[in-house]
Amino acid sequence: MSSKRHILTAVAWPYANGPRHIGHVSGFGVPSDVFARFQRMSGHDVLMVSGTDEHGTPVQVLADQEGVTPRQLADRYNQVIVEDLVALGLSYDLFTRTTTGNHYAVAQELFTGLYDNGYIFTRTTKGAISPSTGRTLPDRYIEGTCPICGYDSARGDQCDNCGNQLDPIDLIEPRSKVNGEVPEFVDTEHFMLDLPAFAEVLGTWLTSKSGQWRPNVLKFSLNLLHDLQPRAVTRDLNWGVPIPLEGWSDNANKRLYVWFDAVVGYLSAAVEWAKRTGDPDAWRRWWQDPEAESYYFMGKDNIVFHAEIWPAMLMGYSGIGDRDGGAGSLGALNLPTEVVSSEFLTMEGRKFSSSRRVAIYVRDFLERYSADALRYYIIAAGPETQDTDFTWAEFVRRNNDELVAAWGNLVNRTISMAAKYIGEIPEAGDLTDDDRRVLDHSRAAFAAVGEHLDRSRFKAGLQEAMRTVAEANKYLSDQAPWALRKTDPDRMRTVLHVALQLVDDAKTLLTPFLPASSNKVHTMLGGTGMWSVMPHVEDAVDTIGGDGEPTTYQVITGDYAASQARWESVPVRPGTPLSAPTPLFTKLDPAVADEEVARLENAVK
RNA sequence: GGGGCGGUAGCUCAGCUGGUCAGAGCAGCGGACUCAUAAUCCGUGGGUCGCGGGUUCGAGCCCCGCCCGCCCUACCA
């Protein structure tokens, strides 16, 4: 902890086919931000990157349905998602998108490197295409009668009635879910990533992570090694990154498969970030220094890409694997230090489902409640190691009893008293054993909470931080400074000094979780300047969609180095003027829970 | 079908490599206090740890079988 580390915080790329719901941000968003903020406060060099994932069939299909181009659709949802993530206070160094010229170039470079080293080969496969467009028709978009049970709405990949896995070519009377036409099964040539060539190196690497990663991620990944198959990296589609090979690059209907380019985003975003800082090689400190660390945050549905496929791509590009060959022109690239996957959030007992509108969108949520209230709930009750259920009643309860009653009220009662009785932060007189003990505990909490956060145990970290809040409330009850006011004013001043110090420490401990409210407390305690810098939206310029003209788009970034926040107890300064505080959080009427559930029921109808 | 994860007090969840591990918070009940967004503090009842076997001196924690939920199964990021 003493030396400065380079820590890449790689956050899953939200797919730009709609607004994101609170399940999404509880998986990748809030935990990664808590981690990044904590590491920055600890003095480390953090690079936190992500962006919207905008290619692929789902975007294309949705765009067709709405009568817009995929690019227009991606633009729209990129914008929505950027606004939501900024509103949540997620401190990306760069949140960009996969449709930039920079991203195209880096994705193609990865492809080329893998190809040159012999890890990508072509294979002719039988695939369904839409006869009217010539595009790949994914299995899930094909419907027909199940050859096994006769169910007439079986999907191409699986029959929902009998549960059997299917091959779309076996469906009786297959039809496209997109437009009803009969799909055509044609021979089509695709590039494949030779995953089996990495089985051994992946196994060695994964095994070395034993005891470090969350066990479910590790077990799951190791198990996948038993049956690695080559995986297609191209599709018949014109919405995506062109294939950078002679004879293929101008094929309008053959593109890199969306997963391939999306996962390269972690690297391309780092490169883009470096260019923006004016030091184009700056990204190398996080990707090529052997001491640098990288943490990837995502939901459990993405483990295979982050613990298996992306590492294989990095190895292949770097010249590690069954076949020899050197590193590509960027040089060898670091493998993930840790893949931090969270489980899923359900919603009042049901799965989130955008199509059935069983969802609470980030935007709707933040219109009515604060970002910190949501952040608090996600960390305190979110799906860190197992699926958890979001209920409005529990949200209201946590907000009212924990945020408002415990923390908000501690801030309020302490500063109120100090402001009313003294008007400034008082000097401490002689400290009693009780004073010293509670101050020691508070200081010790930095190591305890920090240990949890460094190991991505956010729930435990928050609990530990909130314990100091409870201790401070107890301290006030025990010492009763309001009663000392008449009997022993000097002692009262000491008690309030100690209490204010506890509040200040708790504010620091809670900063990674609740940055906006910690900033408020900083100000209330007479602090000036910016305690913990929040992200902002900024214009960037690049070519978009791979075609010529440079365009302006918006990115999330921030000058986080300007933050004063450090992971340590800082003595409060006696004499600092204090004024009556304003409430830190809003208490919610319990009726809110019923209203929100009703709103959800109506949406479902 | 195969694989992964989970099923612990009324509710939401902790319990890492088997031996105070039967816990926390909330809700309930009783009390204290009044500085504070009626907030806070103290005390207290409550569980056959999904079901059935097994290993062990000892098992929520290990093994086997079953039931239920969720996720993945590589063409819904």
mmCIF file of N, CA, C and O in Angstrom, chain A residues 292-362:
data_model
loop_
_atom_site.group_PDB
_atom_site.id
_atom_site.type_symbol
_atom_site.label_atom_id
_atom_site.label_comp_id
_atom_site.label_asym_id
_atom_site.label_seq_id
_atom_site.Cartn_x
_atom_site.Cartn_y
_atom_site.Cartn_z
ATOM 1 N N ALA A 292 1.850 -3.132 -13.137
ATOM 2 C CA ALA A 292 0.514 -2.516 -13.197
ATOM 3 C C ALA A 292 -0.561 -3.568 -12.938
ATOM 4 O O ALA A 292 -0.381 -4.751 -13.226
ATOM 5 N N GLU A 293 -1.682 -3.106 -12.397
ATOM 6 C CA GLU A 293 -2.772 -4.018 -12.075
ATOM 7 C C GLU A 293 -4.008 -3.636 -12.876
ATOM 8 O O GLU A 293 -4.198 -2.469 -13.214
ATOM 9 N N SER A 294 -4.846 -4.629 -13.163
ATOM 10 C CA SER A 294 -6.085 -4.326 -13.863
ATOM 11 C C SER A 294 -7.244 -5.104 -13.254
ATOM 12 O O SER A 294 -7.132 -6.304 -13.003
ATOM 13 N N TYR A 295 -8.325 -4.401 -12.990
ATOM 14 C CA TYR A 295 -9.509 -4.992 -12.374
ATOM 15 C C TYR A 295 -10.686 -4.773 -13.308
ATOM 16 O O TYR A 295 -10.946 -3.646 -13.723
ATOM 17 N N TYR A 296 -11.361 -5.859 -13.615
ATOM 18 C CA TYR A 296 -12.481 -5.792 -14.554
ATOM 19 C C TYR A 296 -13.790 -6.020 -13.801
ATOM 20 O O TYR A 296 -13.925 -7.018 -13.081
ATOM 21 N N PHE A 297 -14.738 -5.120 -14.010
ATOM 22 C CA PHE A 297 -16.006 -5.188 -13.280
ATOM 23 C C PHE A 297 -17.161 -5.471 -14.236
ATOM 24 O O PHE A 297 -17.311 -4.782 -15.250
ATOM 25 N N MET A 298 -17.984 -6.447 -13.891
ATOM 26 C CA MET A 298 -19.098 -6.809 -14.778
ATOM 27 C C MET A 298 -20.103 -7.679 -14.050
ATOM 28 O O MET A 298 -19.860 -8.115 -12.922
ATOM 29 N N GLY A 299 -21.209 -7.963 -14.716
ATOM 30 C CA GLY A 299 -22.189 -8.904 -14.199
ATOM 31 C C GLY A 299 -21.794 -10.321 -14.567
ATOM 32 O O GLY A 299 -20.954 -10.545 -15.427
ATOM 33 N N LYS A 300 -22.400 -11.289 -13.918
ATOM 34 C CA LYS A 300 -21.965 -12.682 -14.090
ATOM 35 C C LYS A 300 -22.172 -13.217 -15.500
ATOM 36 O O LYS A 300 -21.528 -14.186 -15.899
ATOM 37 N N ASP A 301 -23.066 -12.603 -16.253
ATOM 38 C CA ASP A 301 -23.281 -13.088 -17.615
ATOM 39 C C ASP A 301 -22.075 -12.810 -18.503
ATOM 40 O O ASP A 301 -21.987 -13.307 -19.622
ATOM 41 N N ASN A 302 -21.137 -12.023 -17.993
ATOM 42 C CA ASN A 302 -19.999 -11.627 -18.807
ATOM 43 C C ASN A 302 -18.688 -12.283 -18.404
ATOM 44 O O ASN A 302 -17.630 -11.927 -18.924
ATOM 45 N N ILE A 303 -18.744 -13.220 -17.496
ATOM 46 C CA ILE A 303 -17.514 -13.837 -17.005
ATOM 47 C C ILE A 303 -16.727 -14.478 -18.145
ATOM 48 O O ILE A 303 -15.517 -14.325 -18.247
ATOM 49 N N VAL A 304 -17.429 -15.181 -19.014
ATOM 50 C CA VAL A 304 -16.734 -15.914 -20.066
ATOM 51 C C VAL A 304 -15.882 -14.987 -20.946
ATOM 52 O O VAL A 304 -14.786 -15.331 -21.349
ATOM 53 N N PHE A 305 -16.385 -13.797 -21.181
ATOM 54 C CA PHE A 305 -15.629 -12.877 -22.026
ATOM 55 C C PHE A 305 -14.401 -12.307 -21.326
ATOM 56 O O PHE A 305 -13.386 -12.075 -21.960
ATOM 57 N N HIS A 306 -14.529 -12.085 -20.022
ATOM 58 C CA HIS A 306 -13.453 -11.413 -19.308
ATOM 59 C C HIS A 306 -12.424 -12.336 -18.689
ATOM 60 O O HIS A 306 -11.280 -11.953 -18.494
ATOM 61 N N ALA A 307 -12.855 -13.546 -18.363
ATOM 62 C CA ALA A 307 -11.927 -14.467 -17.715
ATOM 63 C C ALA A 307 -11.376 -15.498 -18.698
ATOM 64 O O ALA A 307 -10.482 -16.261 -18.361
ATOM 65 N N GLU A 308 -11.933 -15.523 -19.891
ATOM 66 C CA GLU A 308 -11.539 -16.556 -20.827
ATOM 67 C C GLU A 308 -11.127 -15.961 -22.186
ATOM 68 O O GLU A 308 -10.000 -16.092 -22.618
ATOM 69 N N ILE A 309 -12.065 -15.322 -22.824
ATOM 70 C CA ILE A 309 -11.842 -14.923 -24.205
ATOM 71 C C ILE A 309 -10.906 -13.711 -24.311
ATOM 72 O O ILE A 309 -9.957 -13.731 -25.098
ATOM 73 N N TRP A 310 -11.167 -12.701 -23.520
ATOM 74 C CA TRP A 310 -10.295 -11.515 -23.564
ATOM 75 C C TRP A 310 -8.871 -11.867 -23.146
ATOM 76 O O TRP A 310 -7.919 -11.496 -23.846
ATOM 77 N N PRO A 311 -8.680 -12.624 -22.067
ATOM 78 C CA PRO A 311 -7.305 -13.050 -21.752
ATOM 79 C C PRO A 311 -6.662 -13.829 -22.898
ATOM 80 O O PRO A 311 -5.480 -13.644 -23.181
ATOM 81 N N ALA A 312 -7.449 -14.684 -23.548
ATOM 82 C CA ALA A 312 -6.891 -15.445 -24.678
ATOM 83 C C ALA A 312 -6.460 -14.489 -25.782
ATOM 84 O O ALA A 312 -5.388 -14.651 -26.386
ATOM 85 N N MET A 313 -7.270 -13.487 -26.044
ATOM 86 C CA MET A 313 -6.913 -12.518 -27.085
ATOM 87 C C MET A 313 -5.638 -11.767 -26.711
ATOM 88 O O MET A 313 -4.759 -11.533 -27.557
ATOM 89 N N LEU A 314 -5.543 -11.392 -25.437
ATOM 90 C CA LEU A 314 -4.350 -10.667 -24.986
ATOM 91 C C LEU A 314 -3.108 -11.543 -25.092
ATOM 92 O O LEU A 314 -2.035 -11.088 -25.504
ATOM 93 N N MET A 315 -3.274 -12.805 -24.728
ATOM 94 C CA MET A 315 -2.145 -13.734 -24.835
ATOM 95 C C MET A 315 -1.728 -13.907 -26.294
ATOM 96 O O MET A 315 -0.541 -13.829 -26.620
ATOM 97 N N GLY A 316 -2.711 -14.150 -27.139
ATOM 98 C CA GLY A 316 -2.411 -14.376 -28.548
ATOM 99 C C GLY A 316 -1.735 -13.175 -29.178
ATOM 100 O O GLY A 316 -0.774 -13.308 -29.944
ATOM 101 N N TYR A 317 -2.238 -12.004 -28.825
ATOM 102 C CA TYR A 317 -1.644 -10.787 -29.379
ATOM 103 C C TYR A 317 -0.219 -10.598 -28.869
ATOM 104 O O TYR A 317 0.653 -10.098 -29.570
ATOM 105 N N SER A 318 -0.005 -11.007 -27.622
ATOM 106 C CA SER A 318 1.309 -10.820 -27.002
ATOM 107 C C SER A 318 2.289 -11.926 -27.369
ATOM 108 O O SER A 318 3.436 -11.905 -26.932
ATOM 109 N N GLY A 319 1.808 -12.932 -28.115
ATOM 110 C CA GLY A 319 2.697 -13.996 -28.530
ATOM 111 C C GLY A 319 2.810 -15.137 -27.535
ATOM 112 O O GLY A 319 3.800 -15.849 -27.508
ATOM 113 N N ILE A 320 1.780 -15.278 -26.704
ATOM 114 C CA ILE A 320 1.761 -16.385 -25.750
ATOM 115 C C ILE A 320 0.694 -17.375 -26.199
ATOM 116 O O ILE A 320 -0.399 -16.978 -26.564
ATOM 117 N N GLY A 321 1.006 -18.659 -26.158
ATOM 118 C CA GLY A 321 0.022 -19.653 -26.586
ATOM 119 C C GLY A 321 0.723 -20.790 -27.299
ATOM 120 O O GLY A 321 1.948 -20.862 -27.308
ATOM 121 N N ASP A 322 -0.065 -21.661 -27.910
ATOM 122 C CA ASP A 322 0.502 -22.831 -28.566
ATOM 123 C C ASP A 322 1.438 -22.485 -29.707
ATOM 124 O O ASP A 322 2.378 -23.196 -29.989
ATOM 125 N N ARG A 323 1.115 -21.417 -30.382
ATOM 126 C CA ARG A 323 1.933 -21.048 -31.538
ATOM 127 C C ARG A 323 2.891 -19.932 -31.147
ATOM 128 O O ARG A 323 2.581 -19.115 -30.293
ATOM 129 N N ASP A 324 4.016 -19.938 -31.777
ATOM 130 C CA ASP A 324 4.974 -18.883 -31.487
ATOM 131 C C ASP A 324 4.578 -17.625 -32.224
ATOM 132 O O ASP A 324 3.534 -17.541 -32.830
ATOM 133 N N GLY A 325 5.432 -16.682 -32.184
ATOM 134 C CA GLY A 325 5.121 -15.412 -32.811
ATOM 135 C C GLY A 325 5.301 -14.345 -31.775
ATOM 136 O O GLY A 325 5.092 -14.571 -30.589
ATOM 137 N N GLY A 326 5.709 -13.190 -32.223
ATOM 138 C CA GLY A 326 5.980 -12.116 -31.288
ATOM 139 C C GLY A 326 4.742 -11.319 -30.969
ATOM 140 O O GLY A 326 3.648 -11.618 -31.445
ATOM 141 N N ALA A 327 4.938 -10.311 -30.174
ATOM 142 C CA ALA A 327 3.834 -9.422 -29.843
ATOM 143 C C ALA A 327 3.545 -8.529 -31.036
ATOM 144 O O ALA A 327 4.402 -8.291 -31.875
ATOM 145 N N GLY A 328 2.286 -8.067 -31.125
ATOM 146 C CA GLY A 328 1.901 -7.152 -32.181
ATOM 147 C C GLY A 328 2.574 -5.806 -32.021
ATOM 148 O O GLY A 328 3.365 -5.591 -31.098
ATOM 149 N N SER A 329 2.236 -4.880 -32.908
ATOM 150 C CA SER A 329 2.960 -3.607 -32.955
ATOM 151 C C SER A 329 2.770 -2.760 -31.703
ATOM 152 O O SER A 329 3.572 -1.873 -31.419
ATOM 153 N N LEU A 330 1.721 -3.012 -30.939
ATOM 154 C CA LEU A 330 1.542 -2.254 -29.697
ATOM 155 C C LEU A 330 2.463 -2.769 -28.605
ATOM 156 O O LEU A 330 2.710 -2.092 -27.617
ATOM 157 N N GLY A 331 2.945 -3.990 -28.774
ATOM 158 C CA GLY A 331 3.752 -4.614 -27.727
ATOM 159 C C GLY A 331 2.891 -5.537 -26.887
ATOM 160 O O GLY A 331 1.677 -5.575 -27.028
ATOM 161 N N ALA A 332 3.552 -6.307 -26.008
ATOM 162 C CA ALA A 332 2.828 -7.267 -25.160
ATOM 163 C C ALA A 332 1.912 -6.528 -24.181
ATOM 164 O O ALA A 332 2.244 -5.445 -23.702
ATOM 165 N N LEU A 333 0.780 -7.131 -23.914
ATOM 166 C CA LEU A 333 -0.246 -6.488 -23.092
ATOM 167 C C LEU A 333 -0.517 -7.290 -21.818
ATOM 168 O O LEU A 333 -0.485 -8.520 -21.838
ATOM 169 N N ASN A 334 -0.798 -6.587 -20.744
ATOM 170 C CA ASN A 334 -1.038 -7.249 -19.459
ATOM 171 C C ASN A 334 -2.357 -8.016 -19.427
ATOM 172 O O ASN A 334 -3.366 -7.565 -19.974
ATOM 173 N N LEU A 335 -2.350 -9.115 -18.724
ATOM 174 C CA LEU A 335 -3.579 -9.878 -18.482
ATOM 175 C C LEU A 335 -4.302 -9.282 -17.273
ATOM 176 O O LEU A 335 -3.689 -8.598 -16.456
ATOM 177 N N PRO A 336 -5.598 -9.565 -17.146
ATOM 178 C CA PRO A 336 -6.336 -9.051 -15.989
ATOM 179 C C PRO A 336 -5.731 -9.522 -14.671
ATOM 180 O O PRO A 336 -5.323 -10.680 -14.541
ATOM 181 N N THR A 337 -5.638 -8.597 -13.725
ATOM 182 C CA THR A 337 -5.218 -8.979 -12.385
ATOM 183 C C THR A 337 -6.363 -9.701 -11.703
ATOM 184 O O THR A 337 -6.188 -10.715 -11.063
ATOM 185 N N GLU A 338 -7.552 -9.134 -11.870
ATOM 186 C CA GLU A 338 -8.709 -9.754 -11.243
ATOM 187 C C GLU A 338 -9.974 -9.459 -12.046
ATOM 188 O O GLU A 338 -10.145 -8.366 -12.575
ATOM 189 N N VAL A 339 -10.813 -10.461 -12.134
ATOM 190 C CA VAL A 339 -12.105 -10.310 -12.770
ATOM 191 C C VAL A 339 -13.143 -10.288 -11.654
ATOM 192 O O VAL A 339 -13.340 -11.290 -10.966
ATOM 193 N N VAL A 340 -13.715 -9.122 -11.431
ATOM 194 C CA VAL A 340 -14.659 -8.956 -10.330
ATOM 195 C C VAL A 340 -16.069 -8.997 -10.900
ATOM 196 O O VAL A 340 -16.515 -8.045 -11.536
ATOM 197 N N SER A 341 -16.724 -10.115 -10.698
ATOM 198 C CA SER A 341 -18.055 -10.250 -11.276
ATOM 199 C C SER A 341 -19.099 -10.206 -10.182
ATOM 200 O O SER A 341 -18.910 -10.769 -9.114
ATOM 201 N N SER A 342 -20.184 -9.516 -10.449
ATOM 202 C CA SER A 342 -21.262 -9.535 -9.467
ATOM 203 C C SER A 342 -22.411 -10.372 -9.996
ATOM 204 O O SER A 342 -22.458 -10.728 -11.169
ATOM 205 N N GLU A 343 -23.309 -10.679 -9.117
ATOM 206 C CA GLU A 343 -24.447 -11.519 -9.471
ATOM 207 C C GLU A 343 -25.577 -10.626 -9.998
ATOM 208 O O GLU A 343 -25.321 -9.513 -10.423
ATOM 209 N N PHE A 344 -26.791 -11.098 -9.938
ATOM 210 C CA PHE A 344 -27.885 -10.332 -10.540
ATOM 211 C C PHE A 344 -28.849 -9.759 -9.517
ATOM 212 O O PHE A 344 -29.063 -10.323 -8.461
ATOM 213 N N LEU A 345 -29.415 -8.643 -9.903
ATOM 214 C CA LEU A 345 -30.433 -8.005 -9.084
ATOM 215 C C LEU A 345 -31.790 -8.395 -9.651
ATOM 216 O O LEU A 345 -32.024 -8.272 -10.854
ATOM 217 N N THR A 346 -32.662 -8.874 -8.794
ATOM 218 C CA THR A 346 -34.038 -9.059 -9.240
ATOM 219 C C THR A 346 -34.850 -7.898 -8.697
ATOM 220 O O THR A 346 -34.370 -7.116 -7.882
ATOM 221 N N MET A 347 -36.068 -7.813 -9.137
ATOM 222 C CA MET A 347 -36.853 -6.612 -8.877
ATOM 223 C C MET A 347 -38.192 -7.026 -8.317
ATOM 224 O O MET A 347 -38.986 -7.613 -9.046
ATOM 225 N N GLU A 348 -38.393 -6.785 -7.018
ATOM 226 C CA GLU A 348 -39.642 -7.210 -6.375
ATOM 227 C C GLU A 348 -39.920 -8.673 -6.727
ATOM 228 O O GLU A 348 -41.041 -9.052 -7.056
ATOM 229 N N GLY A 349 -38.881 -9.487 -6.667
ATOM 230 C CA GLY A 349 -39.043 -10.919 -6.887
ATOM 231 C C GLY A 349 -39.038 -11.362 -8.334
ATOM 232 O O GLY A 349 -39.136 -12.541 -8.620
ATOM 233 N N ARG A 350 -38.936 -10.416 -9.255
ATOM 234 C CA ARG A 350 -38.961 -10.809 -10.671
ATOM 235 C C ARG A 350 -37.661 -10.453 -11.360
ATOM 236 O O ARG A 350 -36.937 -9.573 -10.923
ATOM 237 N N LYS A 351 -37.407 -11.123 -12.457
ATOM 238 C CA LYS A 351 -36.240 -10.765 -13.257
ATOM 239 C C LYS A 351 -36.459 -9.413 -13.909
ATOM 240 O O LYS A 351 -37.565 -9.094 -14.323
ATOM 241 N N PHE A 352 -35.380 -8.672 -14.027
ATOM 242 C CA PHE A 352 -35.448 -7.459 -14.827
ATOM 243 C C PHE A 352 -35.661 -7.887 -16.274
ATOM 244 O O PHE A 352 -35.042 -8.833 -16.744
ATOM 245 N N SER A 353 -36.505 -7.218 -16.962
ATOM 246 C CA SER A 353 -36.703 -7.526 -18.359
ATOM 247 C C SER A 353 -37.130 -6.262 -19.087
ATOM 248 O O SER A 353 -38.212 -5.742 -18.863
ATOM 249 N N SER A 354 -36.228 -5.780 -19.925
ATOM 250 C CA SER A 354 -36.537 -4.548 -20.642
ATOM 251 C C SER A 354 -37.722 -4.750 -21.572
ATOM 252 O O SER A 354 -38.585 -3.895 -21.700
ATOM 253 N N SER A 355 -37.771 -5.934 -22.207
ATOM 254 C CA SER A 355 -38.823 -6.140 -23.190
ATOM 255 C C SER A 355 -40.199 -6.186 -22.513
ATOM 256 O O SER A 355 -41.187 -5.737 -23.062
ATOM 257 N N ARG A 356 -40.242 -6.740 -21.300
ATOM 258 C CA ARG A 356 -41.528 -6.766 -20.605
ATOM 259 C C ARG A 356 -41.693 -5.573 -19.668
ATOM 260 O O ARG A 356 -42.635 -5.504 -18.892
ATOM 261 N N ARG A 357 -40.710 -4.692 -19.737
ATOM 262 C CA ARG A 357 -40.760 -3.463 -18.965
ATOM 263 C C ARG A 357 -40.750 -3.680 -17.466
ATOM 264 O O ARG A 357 -41.244 -2.851 -16.708
ATOM 265 N N VAL A 358 -40.251 -4.826 -17.036
ATOM 266 C CA VAL A 358 -40.020 -5.024 -15.613
ATOM 267 C C VAL A 358 -38.638 -4.448 -15.338
ATOM 268 O O VAL A 358 -37.647 -5.145 -15.423
ATOM 269 N N ALA A 359 -38.600 -3.163 -15.118
ATOM 270 C CA ALA A 359 -37.305 -2.522 -14.948
ATOM 271 C C ALA A 359 -37.492 -1.183 -14.261
ATOM 272 O O ALA A 359 -38.536 -0.561 -14.368
ATOM 273 N N ILE A 360 -36.449 -0.792 -13.549
ATOM 274 C CA ILE A 360 -36.411 0.549 -13.001
ATOM 275 C C ILE A 360 -35.226 1.210 -13.658
ATOM 276 O O ILE A 360 -34.082 0.795 -13.428
ATOM 277 N N TYR A 361 -35.476 2.162 -14.498
ATOM 278 C CA TYR A 361 -34.385 2.796 -15.221
ATOM 279 C C TYR A 361 -33.660 3.803 -14.341
ATOM 280 O O TYR A 361 -34.265 4.463 -13.497
ATOM 281 N N VAL A 362 -32.366 3.886 -14.566
ATOM 282 C CA VAL A 362 -31.530 4.787 -13.784
ATOM 283 C C VAL A 362 -32.100 6.204 -13.841
ATOM 284 O O VAL A 362 -32.224 6.894 -12.828
#
